């Protein structure tokens, strides 16, 4: 049996170390598995909507696999963190999510991340593929009643759409990726059809596959959005192992 991974030194600069214990793992949609993790210590925990943890998971070799996952929801009373994992293949995070059992322990660092809800803003535009869906939903849930938001969310199949309560002012458009299309293409097309205006005080959030995020950000800049009105991060990229891409 392999020893449990430890937190690499370089990660300790990125956030607080956390010891978590799996409480349950459930199906959200066919392509998304939720792992609910309990905080083992009494340390205070607070996460802004959209922030993430770096989970330290068993890797393919001796090195741990450090992977970013959004805090989909924090249930304060139970000290429980929900993480929603997109199932895309045979990878360290996917194996962990598929096999997670109550009582399994996992180390993490966080919360961290700058793509978080701007509470002072009233008009939001959110663009994501399925890896960004946990961030988008957690930001939408945290918006005050008066906020307006449009979210373009790309999913792999109609069955990956999640139930969402109808709420005035909040419009989620589920875009199903066509066969053979690359990630983000459906959002790219819908965005160009929409031609969003950079109305005063509007903020855009873009998360998902890196090349798509870059292209969507360039498009918004060409529509007149200020750089400061866009928060963007590349969550994954074909061939890249873990990590993230700064977009600016
Ligand atoms: C701040 C942040 C928050 C994130 N939040 C979430 C989240 O809440 N839920 C979530 O599911 N993901 C999230 N991600 C993305 C996730 O961290 C990556 O997808 C990660 O690479 C998954 O690790 P893995 O072990 O499954 O695959 P890796 O070992 O990293 O990669 C193996 C192979 O799979 C490819 N790959 C990785 N992800 C995908 C994918 N989604 N689709 C297709 N191919 C892929 C890689 O390019 C590589 O070729 C987030 C990323 C960041 C930076």
PDB file of C-alpha atoms and ligand atoms in Angstrom:
ATOM      1  CA  UNK A   1       0.000   0.000   0.000  1.00  0.00           C
ATOM      2  CA  UNK A   2       1.345   3.446  -1.006  1.00  0.00           C
ATOM      3  CA  UNK A   3       1.785   6.070   1.763  1.00  0.00           C
ATOM      4  CA  UNK A   4      -0.783   8.901   1.752  1.00  0.00           C
ATOM      5  CA  UNK A   5       0.504  11.958  -0.166  1.00  0.00           C
ATOM      6  CA  UNK A   6       1.837  14.935   1.791  1.00  0.00           C
ATOM      7  CA  UNK A   7       1.396  18.611   0.851  1.00  0.00           C
ATOM      8  CA  UNK A   8       4.336  19.759  -1.315  1.00  0.00           C
ATOM      9  CA  UNK A   9       6.206  22.739   0.225  1.00  0.00           C
ATOM     10  CA  UNK A  10       5.463  25.022  -2.780  1.00  0.00           C
ATOM     11  CA  UNK A  11       1.702  24.690  -2.207  1.00  0.00           C
ATOM     12  CA  UNK A  12       1.871  25.916   1.371  1.00  0.00           C
ATOM     13  CA  UNK A  13       2.448  29.446  -0.009  1.00  0.00           C
ATOM     14  CA  UNK A  14      -0.904  29.263  -1.836  1.00  0.00           C
ATOM     15  CA  UNK A  15      -3.261  28.848   1.091  1.00  0.00           C
ATOM     16  CA  UNK A  16      -3.980  27.174   4.396  1.00  0.00           C
ATOM     17  CA  UNK A  17      -3.362  23.437   4.714  1.00  0.00           C
ATOM     18  CA  UNK A  18      -6.567  21.481   5.322  1.00  0.00           C
ATOM     19  CA  UNK A  19      -7.262  17.886   6.330  1.00  0.00           C
ATOM     20  CA  UNK A  20     -10.549  16.690   4.855  1.00  0.00           C
ATOM     21  CA  UNK A  21     -12.520  13.492   5.199  1.00  0.00           C
ATOM     22  CA  UNK A  22     -14.920  12.103   2.596  1.00  0.00           C
ATOM     23  CA  UNK A  23     -18.490  11.948   3.917  1.00  0.00           C
ATOM     24  CA  UNK A  24     -20.155  10.800   0.708  1.00  0.00           C
ATOM     25  CA  UNK A  25     -19.766  10.722  -3.051  1.00  0.00           C
ATOM     26  CA  UNK A  26     -22.870  11.106  -5.190  1.00  0.00           C
ATOM     27  CA  UNK A  27     -23.944  11.471  -8.810  1.00  0.00           C
ATOM     28  CA  UNK A  28     -24.859  15.020  -9.861  1.00  0.00           C
ATOM     29  CA  UNK A  29     -25.268  14.262 -13.581  1.00  0.00           C
ATOM     30  CA  UNK A  30     -23.780  11.462 -15.728  1.00  0.00           C
ATOM     31  CA  UNK A  31     -20.601  13.505 -16.265  1.00  0.00           C
ATOM     32  CA  UNK A  32     -20.332  15.075 -12.807  1.00  0.00           C
ATOM     33  CA  UNK A  33     -19.624  13.450  -9.451  1.00  0.00           C
ATOM     34  CA  UNK A  34     -19.951  15.283  -6.136  1.00  0.00           C
ATOM     35  CA  UNK A  35     -17.570  14.491  -3.291  1.00  0.00           C
ATOM     36  CA  UNK A  36     -18.642  15.943   0.063  1.00  0.00           C
ATOM     37  CA  UNK A  37     -15.732  16.520   2.416  1.00  0.00           C
ATOM     38  CA  UNK A  38     -15.796  17.312   6.111  1.00  0.00           C
ATOM     39  CA  UNK A  39     -13.185  19.611   7.657  1.00  0.00           C
ATOM     40  CA  UNK A  40     -11.341  17.581  10.266  1.00  0.00           C
ATOM     41  CA  UNK A  41      -9.986  20.475  12.319  1.00  0.00           C
ATOM     42  CA  UNK A  42     -11.777  23.236  14.237  1.00  0.00           C
ATOM     43  CA  UNK A  43      -9.985  25.941  12.200  1.00  0.00           C
ATOM     44  CA  UNK A  44     -12.325  28.651  10.835  1.00  0.00           C
ATOM     45  CA  UNK A  45     -13.083  28.211   7.124  1.00  0.00           C
ATOM     46  CA  UNK A  46     -14.493  30.831   4.755  1.00  0.00           C
ATOM     47  CA  UNK A  47     -14.527  30.753   0.986  1.00  0.00           C
ATOM     48  CA  UNK A  48     -15.672  33.428  -1.470  1.00  0.00           C
ATOM     49  CA  UNK A  49     -18.093  32.253  -4.207  1.00  0.00           C
ATOM     50  CA  UNK A  50     -15.928  30.953  -7.073  1.00  0.00           C
ATOM     51  CA  UNK A  51     -12.862  30.116  -4.984  1.00  0.00           C
ATOM     52  CA  UNK A  52     -11.177  26.739  -5.096  1.00  0.00           C
ATOM     53  CA  UNK A  53      -9.014  24.292  -3.183  1.00  0.00           C
ATOM     54  CA  UNK A  54      -5.923  22.470  -4.379  1.00  0.00           C
ATOM     55  CA  UNK A  55      -6.504  18.814  -3.540  1.00  0.00           C
ATOM     56  CA  UNK A  56      -3.428  16.653  -2.949  1.00  0.00           C
ATOM     57  CA  UNK A  57      -4.405  13.306  -4.476  1.00  0.00           C
ATOM     58  CA  UNK A  58      -2.581  10.055  -5.194  1.00  0.00           C
ATOM     59  CA  UNK A  59      -0.686  10.493  -8.476  1.00  0.00           C
ATOM     60  CA  UNK A  60       0.325   8.038 -11.166  1.00  0.00           C
ATOM     61  CA  UNK A  61       3.809   7.600  -9.676  1.00  0.00           C
ATOM     62  CA  UNK A  62       5.423   8.594  -6.386  1.00  0.00           C
ATOM     63  CA  UNK A  63       4.547  12.296  -6.760  1.00  0.00           C
ATOM     64  CA  UNK A  64       1.141  13.465  -5.530  1.00  0.00           C
ATOM     65  CA  UNK A  65      -1.334  14.856  -8.075  1.00  0.00           C
ATOM     66  CA  UNK A  66      -2.270  18.411  -7.067  1.00  0.00           C
ATOM     67  CA  UNK A  67      -5.562  19.424  -8.673  1.00  0.00           C
ATOM     68  CA  UNK A  68      -7.734  22.546  -8.395  1.00  0.00           C
ATOM     69  CA  UNK A  69     -11.420  22.104  -7.551  1.00  0.00           C
ATOM     70  CA  UNK A  70     -13.998  24.792  -6.838  1.00  0.00           C
ATOM     71  CA  UNK A  71     -15.806  24.926  -3.537  1.00  0.00           C
ATOM     72  CA  UNK A  72     -19.259  24.307  -5.016  1.00  0.00           C
ATOM     73  CA  UNK A  73     -20.889  24.850  -1.638  1.00  0.00           C
ATOM     74  CA  UNK A  74     -19.776  25.184   1.979  1.00  0.00           C
ATOM     75  CA  UNK A  75     -22.345  23.942   4.527  1.00  0.00           C
ATOM     76  CA  UNK A  76     -21.182  25.891   7.554  1.00  0.00           C
ATOM     77  CA  UNK A  77     -23.234  24.081  10.215  1.00  0.00           C
ATOM     78  CA  UNK A  78     -21.852  20.652   9.211  1.00  0.00           C
ATOM     79  CA  UNK A  79     -18.423  22.043   8.155  1.00  0.00           C
ATOM     80  CA  UNK A  80     -18.949  20.253   4.874  1.00  0.00           C
ATOM     81  CA  UNK A  81     -17.446  21.226   1.505  1.00  0.00           C
ATOM     82  CA  UNK A  82     -19.010  19.989  -1.755  1.00  0.00           C
ATOM     83  CA  UNK A  83     -16.642  19.517  -4.693  1.00  0.00           C
ATOM     84  CA  UNK A  84     -18.103  18.720  -8.152  1.00  0.00           C
ATOM     85  CA  UNK A  85     -15.737  16.759 -10.383  1.00  0.00           C
ATOM     86  CA  UNK A  86     -16.192  16.524 -14.170  1.00  0.00           C
ATOM     87  CA  UNK A  87     -15.632  12.942 -15.317  1.00  0.00           C
ATOM     88  CA  UNK A  88     -13.534  13.189 -18.471  1.00  0.00           C
ATOM     89  CA  UNK A  89     -11.274  10.118 -18.450  1.00  0.00           C
ATOM     90  CA  UNK A  90      -8.824   7.948 -16.548  1.00  0.00           C
ATOM     91  CA  UNK A  91      -6.903  10.594 -14.602  1.00  0.00           C
ATOM     92  CA  UNK A  92      -5.816  10.967 -10.957  1.00  0.00           C
ATOM     93  CA  UNK A  93      -8.707  13.286  -9.980  1.00  0.00           C
ATOM     94  CA  UNK A  94     -11.267  11.209 -11.846  1.00  0.00           C
ATOM     95  CA  UNK A  95     -10.075   7.962 -10.256  1.00  0.00           C
ATOM     96  CA  UNK A  96     -10.201   9.642  -6.847  1.00  0.00           C
ATOM     97  CA  UNK A  97     -13.746  10.955  -7.392  1.00  0.00           C
ATOM     98  CA  UNK A  98     -15.039   7.635  -8.743  1.00  0.00           C
ATOM     99  CA  UNK A  99     -13.547   5.613  -5.871  1.00  0.00           C
ATOM    100  CA  UNK A 100     -14.025   8.053  -2.969  1.00  0.00           C
ATOM    101  CA  UNK A 101     -15.545   6.299   0.073  1.00  0.00           C
ATOM    102  CA  UNK A 102     -16.713   7.672   3.447  1.00  0.00           C
ATOM    103  CA  UNK A 103     -13.750   7.960   5.797  1.00  0.00           C
ATOM    104  CA  UNK A 104     -11.122   8.492   3.060  1.00  0.00           C
ATOM    105  CA  UNK A 105      -8.812  11.341   3.986  1.00  0.00           C
ATOM    106  CA  UNK A 106      -7.496  13.979   1.638  1.00  0.00           C
ATOM    107  CA  UNK A 107      -5.150  16.903   2.149  1.00  0.00           C
ATOM    108  CA  UNK A 108      -5.846  20.235   0.511  1.00  0.00           C
ATOM    109  CA  UNK A 109      -4.689  23.843   0.394  1.00  0.00           C
ATOM    110  CA  UNK A 110      -6.945  26.867   0.157  1.00  0.00           C
ATOM    111  CA  UNK A 111      -9.308  28.455  -0.425  1.00  0.00           C
ATOM    112  CA  UNK A 112      -7.683  30.488  -3.195  1.00  0.00           C
ATOM    113  CA  UNK A 113      -8.423  32.197  -6.506  1.00  0.00           C
ATOM    114  CA  UNK A 114      -9.265  35.644  -7.865  1.00  0.00           C
ATOM    115  CA  UNK A 115     -12.262  34.806 -10.085  1.00  0.00           C
ATOM    116  CA  UNK A 116     -14.818  35.418  -7.380  1.00  0.00           C
ATOM    117  CA  UNK A 117     -18.164  37.164  -7.248  1.00  0.00           C
ATOM    118  CA  UNK A 118     -17.919  40.963  -7.270  1.00  0.00           C
ATOM    119  CA  UNK A 119     -20.548  41.631  -4.611  1.00  0.00           C
ATOM    120  CA  UNK A 120     -20.764  45.354  -5.418  1.00  0.00           C
ATOM    121  CA  UNK A 121     -21.707  44.690  -9.087  1.00  0.00           C
ATOM    122  CA  UNK A 122     -25.356  44.356 -10.183  1.00  0.00           C
ATOM    123  CA  UNK A 123     -24.991  43.107 -13.767  1.00  0.00           C
ATOM    124  CA  UNK A 124     -22.962  39.955 -14.420  1.00  0.00           C
ATOM    125  CA  UNK A 125     -22.011  37.928 -17.506  1.00  0.00           C
ATOM    126  CA  UNK A 126     -20.648  34.425 -16.803  1.00  0.00           C
ATOM    127  CA  UNK A 127     -19.080  32.141 -19.422  1.00  0.00           C
ATOM    128  CA  UNK A 128     -17.969  28.583 -18.653  1.00  0.00           C
ATOM    129  CA  UNK A 129     -17.641  25.007 -19.758  1.00  0.00           C
ATOM    130  CA  UNK A 130     -18.574  22.190 -17.364  1.00  0.00           C
ATOM    131  CA  UNK A 131     -15.394  22.610 -15.276  1.00  0.00           C
ATOM    132  CA  UNK A 132     -16.496  26.190 -14.560  1.00  0.00           C
ATOM    133  CA  UNK A 133     -20.077  25.218 -13.788  1.00  0.00           C
ATOM    134  CA  UNK A 134     -19.455  24.785 -10.017  1.00  0.00           C
ATOM    135  CA  UNK A 135     -17.988  28.311  -9.915  1.00  0.00           C
ATOM    136  CA  UNK A 136     -20.827  29.781 -11.979  1.00  0.00           C
ATOM    137  CA  UNK A 137     -23.565  28.155  -9.887  1.00  0.00           C
ATOM    138  CA  UNK A 138     -21.943  29.096  -6.605  1.00  0.00           C
ATOM    139  CA  UNK A 139     -21.607  32.731  -7.762  1.00  0.00           C
ATOM    140  CA  UNK A 140     -25.211  32.837  -9.036  1.00  0.00           C
ATOM    141  CA  UNK A 141     -26.496  31.426  -5.736  1.00  0.00           C
ATOM    142  CA  UNK A 142     -24.632  34.114  -3.796  1.00  0.00           C
ATOM    143  CA  UNK A 143     -26.037  37.040  -5.811  1.00  0.00           C
ATOM    144  CA  UNK A 144     -28.449  39.356  -4.064  1.00  0.00           C
ATOM    145  CA  UNK A 145     -32.076  39.374  -5.290  1.00  0.00           C
ATOM    146  CA  UNK A 146     -31.595  42.637  -7.167  1.00  0.00           C
ATOM    147  CA  UNK A 147     -28.655  41.327  -9.252  1.00  0.00           C
ATOM    148  CA  UNK A 148     -28.990  40.581 -12.963  1.00  0.00           C
ATOM    149  CA  UNK A 149     -26.942  37.848 -14.607  1.00  0.00           C
ATOM    150  CA  UNK A 150     -26.641  35.965 -17.872  1.00  0.00           C
ATOM    151  CA  UNK A 151     -24.661  32.714 -17.845  1.00  0.00           C
ATOM    152  CA  UNK A 152     -23.601  30.808 -20.962  1.00  0.00           C
ATOM    153  CA  UNK A 153     -22.646  27.309 -19.818  1.00  0.00           C
ATOM    154  CA  UNK A 154     -21.360  24.665 -22.202  1.00  0.00           C
ATOM    155  CA  UNK A 155     -22.042  21.004 -21.396  1.00  0.00           C
ATOM    156  CA  UNK A 156     -21.213  17.740 -23.182  1.00  0.00           C
ATOM    157  CA  UNK A 157     -24.773  16.345 -23.323  1.00  0.00           C
ATOM    158  CA  UNK A 158     -28.322  17.468 -22.476  1.00  0.00           C
ATOM    159  CA  UNK A 159     -28.249  15.150 -19.433  1.00  0.00           C
ATOM    160  CA  UNK A 160     -25.464  17.261 -17.914  1.00  0.00           C
ATOM    161  CA  UNK A 161     -27.825  20.185 -17.396  1.00  0.00           C
ATOM    162  CA  UNK A 162     -28.462  20.790 -13.699  1.00  0.00           C
ATOM    163  CA  UNK A 163     -31.786  21.789 -12.177  1.00  0.00           C
ATOM    164  CA  UNK A 164     -31.786  25.468 -11.406  1.00  0.00           C
ATOM    165  CA  UNK A 165     -34.627  27.392  -9.740  1.00  0.00           C
ATOM    166  CA  UNK A 166     -36.121  30.078 -11.971  1.00  0.00           C
ATOM    167  CA  UNK A 167     -35.167  33.426 -10.489  1.00  0.00           C
ATOM    168  CA  UNK A 168     -36.058  36.829 -11.872  1.00  0.00           C
ATOM    169  CA  UNK A 169     -33.063  38.558 -13.419  1.00  0.00           C
ATOM    170  CA  UNK A 170     -30.981  35.380 -13.752  1.00  0.00           C
ATOM    171  CA  UNK A 171     -30.789  33.673 -17.131  1.00  0.00           C
ATOM    172  CA  UNK A 172     -28.766  30.472 -17.553  1.00  0.00           C
ATOM    173  CA  UNK A 173     -28.380  29.263 -21.140  1.00  0.00           C
ATOM    174  CA  UNK A 174     -27.276  25.640 -21.421  1.00  0.00           C
ATOM    175  CA  UNK A 175     -25.307  25.048 -24.628  1.00  0.00           C
ATOM    176  CA  UNK A 176     -24.688  21.454 -25.676  1.00  0.00           C
ATOM    177  CA  UNK A 177     -21.346  20.889 -27.406  1.00  0.00           C
ATOM    178  CA  UNK A 178     -21.703  19.422 -30.899  1.00  0.00           C
ATOM    179  CA  UNK A 179     -20.025  16.116 -31.707  1.00  0.00           C
ATOM    180  CA  UNK A 180     -16.371  16.706 -32.556  1.00  0.00           C
ATOM    181  CA  UNK A 181     -16.390  20.368 -31.511  1.00  0.00           C
ATOM    182  CA  UNK A 182     -13.681  21.560 -29.161  1.00  0.00           C
ATOM    183  CA  UNK A 183     -14.466  22.811 -25.689  1.00  0.00           C
ATOM    184  CA  UNK A 184     -15.743  26.366 -25.644  1.00  0.00           C
ATOM    185  CA  UNK A 185     -16.903  26.520 -29.282  1.00  0.00           C
ATOM    186  CA  UNK A 186     -20.592  26.600 -28.343  1.00  0.00           C
ATOM    187  CA  UNK A 187     -19.976  29.484 -25.914  1.00  0.00           C
ATOM    188  CA  UNK A 188     -17.877  31.299 -28.549  1.00  0.00           C
ATOM    189  CA  UNK A 189     -20.758  31.105 -31.043  1.00  0.00           C
ATOM    190  CA  UNK A 190     -23.481  32.085 -28.575  1.00  0.00           C
ATOM    191  CA  UNK A 191     -21.378  34.995 -27.335  1.00  0.00           C
ATOM    192  CA  UNK A 192     -20.931  36.365 -30.846  1.00  0.00           C
ATOM    193  CA  UNK A 193     -24.672  36.085 -31.471  1.00  0.00           C
ATOM    194  CA  UNK A 194     -25.338  37.888 -28.234  1.00  0.00           C
ATOM    195  CA  UNK A 195     -22.773  40.681 -28.903  1.00  0.00           C
ATOM    196  CA  UNK A 196     -22.935  41.806 -25.247  1.00  0.00           C
ATOM    197  CA  UNK A 197     -22.669  45.475 -24.449  1.00  0.00           C
ATOM    198  CA  UNK A 198     -20.220  46.595 -21.772  1.00  0.00           C
ATOM    199  CA  UNK A 199     -22.877  48.585 -19.909  1.00  0.00           C
ATOM    200  CA  UNK A 200     -21.528  50.656 -17.073  1.00  0.00           C
ATOM    201  CA  UNK A 201     -20.794  48.516 -14.038  1.00  0.00           C
ATOM    202  CA  UNK A 202     -21.155  45.174 -15.851  1.00  0.00           C
ATOM    203  CA  UNK A 203     -18.635  42.463 -14.931  1.00  0.00           C
ATOM    204  CA  UNK A 204     -17.705  39.339 -16.913  1.00  0.00           C
ATOM    205  CA  UNK A 205     -16.304  36.079 -15.510  1.00  0.00           C
ATOM    206  CA  UNK A 206     -14.752  33.555 -17.901  1.00  0.00           C
ATOM    207  CA  UNK A 207     -13.560  30.107 -16.776  1.00  0.00           C
ATOM    208  CA  UNK A 208     -12.959  26.822 -18.579  1.00  0.00           C
ATOM    209  CA  UNK A 209     -10.624  25.530 -21.275  1.00  0.00           C
ATOM    210  CA  UNK A 210      -7.730  27.981 -21.666  1.00  0.00           C
ATOM    211  CA  UNK A 211      -7.855  28.653 -25.441  1.00  0.00           C
ATOM    212  CA  UNK A 212     -11.622  29.221 -25.268  1.00  0.00           C
ATOM    213  CA  UNK A 213     -11.256  31.544 -22.270  1.00  0.00           C
ATOM    214  CA  UNK A 214      -8.619  33.576 -24.154  1.00  0.00           C
ATOM    215  CA  UNK A 215     -10.792  33.846 -27.257  1.00  0.00           C
ATOM    216  CA  UNK A 216     -13.890  34.855 -25.255  1.00  0.00           C
ATOM    217  CA  UNK A 217     -11.909  37.482 -23.350  1.00  0.00           C
ATOM    218  CA  UNK A 218     -10.523  38.958 -26.603  1.00  0.00           C
ATOM    219  CA  UNK A 219     -14.030  39.100 -27.998  1.00  0.00           C
ATOM    220  CA  UNK A 220     -15.360  40.942 -24.937  1.00  0.00           C
ATOM    221  CA  UNK A 221     -12.460  43.407 -25.173  1.00  0.00           C
ATOM    222  CA  UNK A 222     -13.397  43.991 -28.833  1.00  0.00           C
ATOM    223  CA  UNK A 223     -16.990  44.676 -27.694  1.00  0.00           C
ATOM    224  CA  UNK A 224     -15.668  47.485 -25.483  1.00  0.00           C
ATOM    225  CA  UNK A 225     -15.296  45.734 -22.094  1.00  0.00           C
ATOM    226  CA  UNK A 226     -12.479  47.200 -19.998  1.00  0.00           C
ATOM    227  CA  UNK A 227      -9.780  44.747 -18.888  1.00  0.00           C
ATOM    228  CA  UNK A 228     -10.732  45.498 -15.294  1.00  0.00           C
ATOM    229  CA  UNK A 229     -14.337  44.424 -16.031  1.00  0.00           C
ATOM    230  CA  UNK A 230     -13.252  40.872 -16.898  1.00  0.00           C
ATOM    231  CA  UNK A 231     -12.042  38.153 -14.509  1.00  0.00           C
ATOM    232  CA  UNK A 232     -10.707  35.124 -16.384  1.00  0.00           C
ATOM    233  CA  UNK A 233      -8.778  31.929 -15.643  1.00  0.00           C
ATOM    234  CA  UNK A 234      -7.846  28.902 -17.743  1.00  0.00           C
ATOM    235  CA  UNK A 235      -8.998  25.847 -15.784  1.00  0.00           C
ATOM    236  CA  UNK A 236      -7.634  23.141 -18.071  1.00  0.00           C
ATOM    237  CA  UNK A 237      -6.012  22.642 -21.448  1.00  0.00           C
ATOM    238  CA  UNK A 238      -5.666  19.538 -23.660  1.00  0.00           C
ATOM    239  CA  UNK A 239      -2.446  17.781 -22.677  1.00  0.00           C
ATOM    240  CA  UNK A 240      -1.802  19.898 -19.580  1.00  0.00           C
ATOM    241  CA  UNK A 241      -1.562  18.010 -16.289  1.00  0.00           C
ATOM    242  CA  UNK A 242      -3.183  19.866 -13.388  1.00  0.00           C
ATOM    243  CA  UNK A 243      -2.355  23.552 -12.792  1.00  0.00           C
ATOM    244  CA  UNK A 244      -4.058  26.605 -14.257  1.00  0.00           C
ATOM    245  CA  UNK A 245      -3.399  29.394 -16.776  1.00  0.00           C
ATOM    246  CA  UNK A 246      -3.351  33.087 -15.856  1.00  0.00           C
ATOM    247  CA  UNK A 247      -5.182  35.059 -18.518  1.00  0.00           C
ATOM    248  CA  UNK A 248      -4.405  38.745 -18.899  1.00  0.00           C
TER     249      UNK A 248
HETATM  250  C1  LIG B   1      -9.260  27.379 -10.113  1.00  0.00           C
HETATM  251  C2  LIG B   1      -9.734  26.089 -10.764  1.00  0.00           C
HETATM  252  C3  LIG B   1     -10.948  25.524 -10.382  1.00  0.00           C
HETATM  253  C4  LIG B   1     -11.398  24.332 -10.986  1.00  0.00           C
HETATM  254  N1  LIG B   1     -12.590  23.800 -10.592  1.00  0.00           N
HETATM  255  C5  LIG B   1     -13.013  22.634 -11.133  1.00  0.00           C
HETATM  256  C6  LIG B   1     -14.228  22.032 -10.684  1.00  0.00           C
HETATM  257  O1  LIG B   1     -14.908  22.512  -9.769  1.00  0.00           O
HETATM  258  N2  LIG B   1     -14.615  20.865 -11.278  1.00  0.00           N
HETATM  259  C7  LIG B   1     -13.859  20.283 -12.263  1.00  0.00           C
HETATM  260  O2  LIG B   1     -14.244  19.208 -12.743  1.00  0.00           O
HETATM  261  N3  LIG B   1     -12.711  20.836 -12.701  1.00  0.00           N
HETATM  262  C8  LIG B   1     -12.265  21.974 -12.141  1.00  0.00           C
HETATM  263  N4  LIG B   1     -11.083  22.525 -12.553  1.00  0.00           N
HETATM  264  C9  LIG B   1     -10.345  21.858 -13.642  1.00  0.00           C
HETATM  265  C10 LIG B   1      -9.499  20.674 -13.134  1.00  0.00           C
HETATM  266  O3  LIG B   1      -8.590  21.154 -12.130  1.00  0.00           O
HETATM  267  C11 LIG B   1      -8.711  20.091 -14.335  1.00  0.00           C
HETATM  268  O4  LIG B   1      -9.623  19.596 -15.274  1.00  0.00           O
HETATM  269  C12 LIG B   1      -7.713  19.029 -13.906  1.00  0.00           C
HETATM  270  O5  LIG B   1      -6.751  18.904 -14.915  1.00  0.00           O
HETATM  271  C13 LIG B   1      -8.362  17.677 -13.639  1.00  0.00           C
HETATM  272  O6  LIG B   1      -7.379  16.783 -13.174  1.00  0.00           O
HETATM  273  P1  LIG B   1      -7.314  15.266 -13.664  1.00  0.00           P
HETATM  274  O7  LIG B   1      -6.455  14.543 -12.705  1.00  0.00           O
HETATM  275  O8  LIG B   1      -8.712  14.777 -13.918  1.00  0.00           O
HETATM  276  O9  LIG B   1      -6.622  15.356 -15.096  1.00  0.00           O
HETATM  277  P2  LIG B   1      -5.058  15.679 -15.390  1.00  0.00           P
HETATM  278  O10 LIG B   1      -4.171  14.596 -14.863  1.00  0.00           O
HETATM  279  O11 LIG B   1      -4.775  17.068 -14.950  1.00  0.00           O
HETATM  280  O12 LIG B   1      -5.044  15.625 -16.966  1.00  0.00           O
HETATM  281  C14 LIG B   1      -5.044  14.389 -17.705  1.00  0.00           C
HETATM  282  C15 LIG B   1      -5.466  14.683 -19.140  1.00  0.00           C
HETATM  283  O13 LIG B   1      -6.856  15.049 -19.124  1.00  0.00           O
HETATM  284  C16 LIG B   1      -7.043  16.311 -19.753  1.00  0.00           C
HETATM  285  N5  LIG B   1      -8.133  17.018 -19.069  1.00  0.00           N
HETATM  286  C17 LIG B   1      -8.108  17.611 -17.845  1.00  0.00           C
HETATM  287  N6  LIG B   1      -9.327  18.106 -17.543  1.00  0.00           N
HETATM  288  C18 LIG B   1     -10.129  17.836 -18.597  1.00  0.00           C
HETATM  289  C19 LIG B   1     -11.498  18.073 -18.872  1.00  0.00           C
HETATM  290  N7  LIG B   1     -12.289  18.733 -18.019  1.00  0.00           N
HETATM  291  N8  LIG B   1     -12.004  17.620 -20.051  1.00  0.00           N
HETATM  292  C20 LIG B   1     -11.230  16.952 -20.927  1.00  0.00           C
HETATM  293  N9  LIG B   1      -9.913  16.681 -20.716  1.00  0.00           N
HETATM  294  C21 LIG B   1      -9.378  17.124 -19.566  1.00  0.00           C
HETATM  295  C22 LIG B   1      -5.690  17.011 -19.586  1.00  0.00           C
HETATM  296  O14 LIG B   1      -5.503  18.014 -20.530  1.00  0.00           O
HETATM  297  C23 LIG B   1      -4.718  15.873 -19.750  1.00  0.00           C
HETATM  298  O15 LIG B   1      -4.496  15.607 -21.121  1.00  0.00           O
HETATM  299  C24 LIG B   1     -10.614  23.711 -11.993  1.00  0.00           C
HETATM  300  C25 LIG B   1      -9.381  24.277 -12.355  1.00  0.00           C
HETATM  301  C26 LIG B   1      -8.952  25.461 -11.765  1.00  0.00           C
HETATM  302  C27 LIG B   1      -7.614  26.043 -12.167  1.00  0.00           C
END
